[in-house]
N, CA, C and O atoms as a GROMACS GRO file, in nm:
protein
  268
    1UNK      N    1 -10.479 -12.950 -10.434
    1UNK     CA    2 -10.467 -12.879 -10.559
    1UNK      C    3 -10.365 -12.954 -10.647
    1UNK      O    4 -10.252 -12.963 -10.600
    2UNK      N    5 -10.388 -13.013 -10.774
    2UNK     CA    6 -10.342 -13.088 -10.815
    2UNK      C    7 -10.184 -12.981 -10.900
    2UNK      O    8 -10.209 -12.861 -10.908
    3UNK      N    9 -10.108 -13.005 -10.930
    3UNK     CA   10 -10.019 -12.916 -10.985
    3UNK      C   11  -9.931 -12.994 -11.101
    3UNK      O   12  -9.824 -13.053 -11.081
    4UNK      N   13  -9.991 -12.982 -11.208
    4UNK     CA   14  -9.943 -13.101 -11.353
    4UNK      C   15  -9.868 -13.024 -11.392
    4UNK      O   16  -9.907 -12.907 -11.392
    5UNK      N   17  -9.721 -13.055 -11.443
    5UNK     CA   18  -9.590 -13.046 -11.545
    5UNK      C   19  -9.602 -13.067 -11.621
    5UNK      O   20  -9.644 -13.179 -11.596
    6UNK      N   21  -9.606 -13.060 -11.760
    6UNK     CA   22  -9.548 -13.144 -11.903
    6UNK      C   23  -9.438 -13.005 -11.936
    6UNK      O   24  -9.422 -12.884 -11.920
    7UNK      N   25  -9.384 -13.122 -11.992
    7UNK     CA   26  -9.253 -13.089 -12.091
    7UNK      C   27  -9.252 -13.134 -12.211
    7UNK      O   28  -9.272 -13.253 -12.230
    8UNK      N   29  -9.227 -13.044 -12.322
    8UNK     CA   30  -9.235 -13.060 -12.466
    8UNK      C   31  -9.157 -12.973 -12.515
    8UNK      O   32  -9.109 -12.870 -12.466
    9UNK      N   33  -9.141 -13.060 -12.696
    9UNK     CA   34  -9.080 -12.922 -12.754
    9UNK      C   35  -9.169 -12.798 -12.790
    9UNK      O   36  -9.291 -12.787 -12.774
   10UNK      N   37  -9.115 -12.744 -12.821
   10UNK     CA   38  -9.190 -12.611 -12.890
   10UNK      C   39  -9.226 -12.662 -13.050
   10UNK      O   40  -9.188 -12.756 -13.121
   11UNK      N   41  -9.315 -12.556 -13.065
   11UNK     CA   42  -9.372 -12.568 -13.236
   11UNK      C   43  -9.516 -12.609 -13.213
   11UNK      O   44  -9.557 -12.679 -13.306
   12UNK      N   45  -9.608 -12.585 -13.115
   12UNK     CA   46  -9.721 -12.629 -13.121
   12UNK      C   47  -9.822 -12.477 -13.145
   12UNK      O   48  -9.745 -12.390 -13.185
   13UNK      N   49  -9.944 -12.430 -13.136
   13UNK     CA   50 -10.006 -12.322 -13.154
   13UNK      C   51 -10.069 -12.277 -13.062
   13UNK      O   52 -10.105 -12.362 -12.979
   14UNK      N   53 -10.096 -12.183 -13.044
   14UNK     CA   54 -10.140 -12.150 -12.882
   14UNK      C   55 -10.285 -12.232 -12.877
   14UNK      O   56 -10.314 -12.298 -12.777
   15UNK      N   57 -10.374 -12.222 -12.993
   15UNK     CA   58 -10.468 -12.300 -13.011
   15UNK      C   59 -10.451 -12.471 -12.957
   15UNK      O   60 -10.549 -12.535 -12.919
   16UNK      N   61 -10.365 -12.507 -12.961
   16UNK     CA   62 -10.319 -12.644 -12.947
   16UNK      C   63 -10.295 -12.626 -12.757
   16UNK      O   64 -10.359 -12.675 -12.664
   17UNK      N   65 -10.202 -12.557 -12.759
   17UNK     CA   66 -10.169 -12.597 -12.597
   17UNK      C   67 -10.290 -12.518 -12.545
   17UNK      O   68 -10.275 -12.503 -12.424
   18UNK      N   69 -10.386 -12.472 -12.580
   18UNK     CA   70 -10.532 -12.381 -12.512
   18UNK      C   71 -10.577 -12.575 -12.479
   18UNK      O   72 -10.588 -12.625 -12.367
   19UNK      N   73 -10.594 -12.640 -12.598
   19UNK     CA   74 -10.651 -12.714 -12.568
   19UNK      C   75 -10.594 -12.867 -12.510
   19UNK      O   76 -10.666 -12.966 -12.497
   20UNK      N   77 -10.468 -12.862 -12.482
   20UNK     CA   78 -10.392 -12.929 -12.432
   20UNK      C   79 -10.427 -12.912 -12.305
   20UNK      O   80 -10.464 -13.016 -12.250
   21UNK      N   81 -10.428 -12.793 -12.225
   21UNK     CA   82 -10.426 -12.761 -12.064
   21UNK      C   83 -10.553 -12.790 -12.063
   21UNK      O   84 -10.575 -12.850 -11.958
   22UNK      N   85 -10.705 -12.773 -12.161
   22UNK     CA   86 -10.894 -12.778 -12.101
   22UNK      C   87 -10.836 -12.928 -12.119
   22UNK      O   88 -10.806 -12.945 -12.001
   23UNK      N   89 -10.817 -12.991 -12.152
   23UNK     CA   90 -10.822 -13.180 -12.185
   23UNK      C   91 -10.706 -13.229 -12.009
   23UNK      O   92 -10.737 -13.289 -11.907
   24UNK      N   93 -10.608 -13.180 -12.042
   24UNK     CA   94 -10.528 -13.262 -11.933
   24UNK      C   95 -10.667 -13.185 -11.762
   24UNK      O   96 -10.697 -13.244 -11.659
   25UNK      N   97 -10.702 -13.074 -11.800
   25UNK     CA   98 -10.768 -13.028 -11.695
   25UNK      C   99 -10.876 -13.152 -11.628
   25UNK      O  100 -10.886 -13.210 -11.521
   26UNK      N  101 -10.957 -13.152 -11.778
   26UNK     CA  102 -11.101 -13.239 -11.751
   26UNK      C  103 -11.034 -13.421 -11.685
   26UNK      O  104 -11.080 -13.499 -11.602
   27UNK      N  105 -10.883 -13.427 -11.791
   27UNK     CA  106 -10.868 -13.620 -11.711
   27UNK      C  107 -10.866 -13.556 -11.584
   27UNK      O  108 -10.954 -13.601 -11.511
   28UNK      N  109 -10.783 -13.452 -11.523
   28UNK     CA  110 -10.736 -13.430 -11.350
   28UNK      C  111 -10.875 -13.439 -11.298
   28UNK      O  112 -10.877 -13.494 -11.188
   29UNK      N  113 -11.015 -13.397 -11.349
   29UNK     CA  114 -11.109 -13.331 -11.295
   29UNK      C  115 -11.180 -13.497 -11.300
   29UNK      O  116 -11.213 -13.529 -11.186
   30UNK      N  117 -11.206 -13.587 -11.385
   30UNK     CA  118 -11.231 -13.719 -11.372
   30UNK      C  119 -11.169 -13.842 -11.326
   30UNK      O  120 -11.226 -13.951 -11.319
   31UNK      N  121 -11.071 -13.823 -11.301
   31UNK     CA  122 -11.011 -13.931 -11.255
   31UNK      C  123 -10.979 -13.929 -11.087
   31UNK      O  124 -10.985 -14.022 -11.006
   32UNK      N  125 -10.945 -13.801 -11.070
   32UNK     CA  126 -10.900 -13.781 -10.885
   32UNK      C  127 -11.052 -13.695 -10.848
   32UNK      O  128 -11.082 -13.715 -10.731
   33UNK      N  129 -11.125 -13.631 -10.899
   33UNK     CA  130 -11.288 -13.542 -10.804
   33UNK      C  131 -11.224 -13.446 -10.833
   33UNK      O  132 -11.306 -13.363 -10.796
   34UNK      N  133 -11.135 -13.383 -10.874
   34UNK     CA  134 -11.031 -13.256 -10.839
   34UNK      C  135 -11.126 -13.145 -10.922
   34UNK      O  136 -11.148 -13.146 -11.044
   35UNK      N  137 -11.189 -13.030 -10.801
   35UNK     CA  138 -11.218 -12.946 -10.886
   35UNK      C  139 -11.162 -12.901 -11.011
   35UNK      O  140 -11.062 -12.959 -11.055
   36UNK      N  141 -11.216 -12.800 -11.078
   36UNK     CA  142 -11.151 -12.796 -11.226
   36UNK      C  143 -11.060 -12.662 -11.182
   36UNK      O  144 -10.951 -12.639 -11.234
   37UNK      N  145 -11.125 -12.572 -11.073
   37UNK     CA  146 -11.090 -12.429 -11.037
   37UNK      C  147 -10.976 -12.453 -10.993
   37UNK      O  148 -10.888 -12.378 -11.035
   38UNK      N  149 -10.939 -12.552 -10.904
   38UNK     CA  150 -10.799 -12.651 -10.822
   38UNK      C  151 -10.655 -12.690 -10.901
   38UNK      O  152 -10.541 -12.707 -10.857
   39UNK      N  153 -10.709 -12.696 -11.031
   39UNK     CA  154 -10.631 -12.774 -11.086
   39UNK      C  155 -10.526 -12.666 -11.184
   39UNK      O  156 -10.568 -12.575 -11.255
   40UNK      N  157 -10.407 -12.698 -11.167
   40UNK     CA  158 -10.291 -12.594 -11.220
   40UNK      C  159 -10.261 -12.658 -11.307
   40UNK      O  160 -10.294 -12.774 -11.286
   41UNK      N  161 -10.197 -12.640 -11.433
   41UNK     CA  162 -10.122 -12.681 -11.552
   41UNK      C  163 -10.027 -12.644 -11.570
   41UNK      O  164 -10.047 -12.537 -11.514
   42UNK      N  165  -9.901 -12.636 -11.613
   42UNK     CA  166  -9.802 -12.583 -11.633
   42UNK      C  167  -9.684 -12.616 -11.743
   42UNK      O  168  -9.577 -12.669 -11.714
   43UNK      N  169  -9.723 -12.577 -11.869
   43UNK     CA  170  -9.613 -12.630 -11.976
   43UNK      C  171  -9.512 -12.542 -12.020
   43UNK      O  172  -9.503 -12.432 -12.075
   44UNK      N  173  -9.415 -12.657 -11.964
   44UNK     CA  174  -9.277 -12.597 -12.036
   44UNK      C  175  -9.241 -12.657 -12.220
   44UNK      O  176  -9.227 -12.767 -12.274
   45UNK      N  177  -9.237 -12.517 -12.264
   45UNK     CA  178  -9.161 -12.563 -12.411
   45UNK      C  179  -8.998 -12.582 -12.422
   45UNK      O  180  -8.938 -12.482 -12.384
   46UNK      N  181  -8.929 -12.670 -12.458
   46UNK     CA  182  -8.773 -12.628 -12.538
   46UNK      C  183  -8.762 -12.659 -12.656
   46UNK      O  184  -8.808 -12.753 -12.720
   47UNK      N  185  -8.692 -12.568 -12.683
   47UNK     CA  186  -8.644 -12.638 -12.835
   47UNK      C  187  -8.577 -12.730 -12.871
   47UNK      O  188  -8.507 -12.794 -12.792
   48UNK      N  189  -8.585 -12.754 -12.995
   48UNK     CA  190  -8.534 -12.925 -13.048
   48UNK      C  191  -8.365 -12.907 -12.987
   48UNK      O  192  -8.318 -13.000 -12.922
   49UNK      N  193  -8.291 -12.797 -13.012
   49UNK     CA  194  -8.164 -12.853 -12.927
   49UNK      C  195  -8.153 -12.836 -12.794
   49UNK      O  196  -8.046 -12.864 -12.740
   50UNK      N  197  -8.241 -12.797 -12.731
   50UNK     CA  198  -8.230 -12.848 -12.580
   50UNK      C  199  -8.323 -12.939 -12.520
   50UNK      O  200  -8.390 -12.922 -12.418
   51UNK      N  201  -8.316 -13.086 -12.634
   51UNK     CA  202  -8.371 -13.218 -12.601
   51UNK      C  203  -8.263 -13.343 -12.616
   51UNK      O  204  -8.211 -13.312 -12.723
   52UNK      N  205  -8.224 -13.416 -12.590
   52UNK     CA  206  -8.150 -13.520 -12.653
   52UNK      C  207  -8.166 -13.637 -12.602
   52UNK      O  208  -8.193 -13.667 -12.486
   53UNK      N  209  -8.143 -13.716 -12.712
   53UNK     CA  210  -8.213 -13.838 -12.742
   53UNK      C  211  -8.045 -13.957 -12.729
   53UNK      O  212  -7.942 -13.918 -12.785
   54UNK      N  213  -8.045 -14.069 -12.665
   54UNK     CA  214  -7.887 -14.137 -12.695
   54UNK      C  215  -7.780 -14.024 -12.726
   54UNK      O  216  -7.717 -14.040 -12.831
   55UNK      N  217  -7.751 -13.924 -12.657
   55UNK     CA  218  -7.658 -13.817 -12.679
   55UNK      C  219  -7.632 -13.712 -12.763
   55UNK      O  220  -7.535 -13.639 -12.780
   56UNK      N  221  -7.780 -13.725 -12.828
   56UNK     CA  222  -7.783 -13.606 -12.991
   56UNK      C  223  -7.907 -13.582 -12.938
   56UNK      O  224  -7.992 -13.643 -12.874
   57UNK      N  225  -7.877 -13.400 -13.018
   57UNK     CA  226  -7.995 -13.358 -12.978
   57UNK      C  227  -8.123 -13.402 -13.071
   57UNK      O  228  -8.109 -13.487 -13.160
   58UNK      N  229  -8.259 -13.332 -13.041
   58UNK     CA  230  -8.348 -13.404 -13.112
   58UNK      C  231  -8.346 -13.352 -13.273
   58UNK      O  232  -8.397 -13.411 -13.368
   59UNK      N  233  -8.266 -13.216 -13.276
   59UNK     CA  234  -8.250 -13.103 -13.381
   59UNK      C  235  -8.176 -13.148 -13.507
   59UNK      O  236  -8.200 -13.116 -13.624
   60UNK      N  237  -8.066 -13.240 -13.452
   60UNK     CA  238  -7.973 -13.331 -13.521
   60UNK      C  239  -8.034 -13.422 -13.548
   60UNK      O  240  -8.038 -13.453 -13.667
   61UNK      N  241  -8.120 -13.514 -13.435
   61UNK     CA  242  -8.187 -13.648 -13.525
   61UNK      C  243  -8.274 -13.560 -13.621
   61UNK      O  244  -8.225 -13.550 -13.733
   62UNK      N  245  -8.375 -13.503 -13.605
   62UNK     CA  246  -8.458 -13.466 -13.700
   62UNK      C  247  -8.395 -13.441 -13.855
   62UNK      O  248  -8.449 -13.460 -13.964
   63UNK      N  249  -8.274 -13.396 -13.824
   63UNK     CA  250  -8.194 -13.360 -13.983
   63UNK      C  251  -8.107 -13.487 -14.027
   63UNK      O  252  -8.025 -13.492 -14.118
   64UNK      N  253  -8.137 -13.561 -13.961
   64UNK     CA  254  -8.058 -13.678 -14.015
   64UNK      C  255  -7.942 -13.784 -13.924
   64UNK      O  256  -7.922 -13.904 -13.938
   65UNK      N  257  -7.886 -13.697 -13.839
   65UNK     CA  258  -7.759 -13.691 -13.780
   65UNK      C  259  -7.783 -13.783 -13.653
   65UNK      O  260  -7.861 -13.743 -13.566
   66UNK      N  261  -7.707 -13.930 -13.636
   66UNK     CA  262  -7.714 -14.024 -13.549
   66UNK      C  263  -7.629 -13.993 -13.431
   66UNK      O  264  -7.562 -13.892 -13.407
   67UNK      N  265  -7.647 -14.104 -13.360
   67UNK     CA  266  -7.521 -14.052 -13.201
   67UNK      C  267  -7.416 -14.135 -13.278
   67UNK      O  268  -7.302 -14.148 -13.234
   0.00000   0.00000   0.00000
């Protein structure tokens, strides 16, 4: 049973990660035989300040703000 992670920020639409998990499903389901019923997804969202990039968060780069 295959058991996939991603990690991202938040701000996407449920529409989006609906079709984020059928797509990462179908590569698991073509590339390893892995039934489709088998296959788990699991996305974590955070927000832009609990990401950081060279010691700033991503919340700060986005507004301008360097390390």
């Amino acid at each position: 049973m295959p058991i996939i992670t991603i990690n991202l920020l938040a701000g996407r639409s449920d529409e989006q990660m609906e079709a984020l998990i059928h797509e990462v499903t179908e590569a698991c389901h073509r590339a390893l035989g892995a039934p489709r019923e088998s296959v788990r997804i699991i996305l974590n969202e955070m927000e832009e300040q609990h990401f950081g990039v060279a010691g700033v968060s991503m919340k700060h780069l986005k507004q301008g703000g360097g390390g």
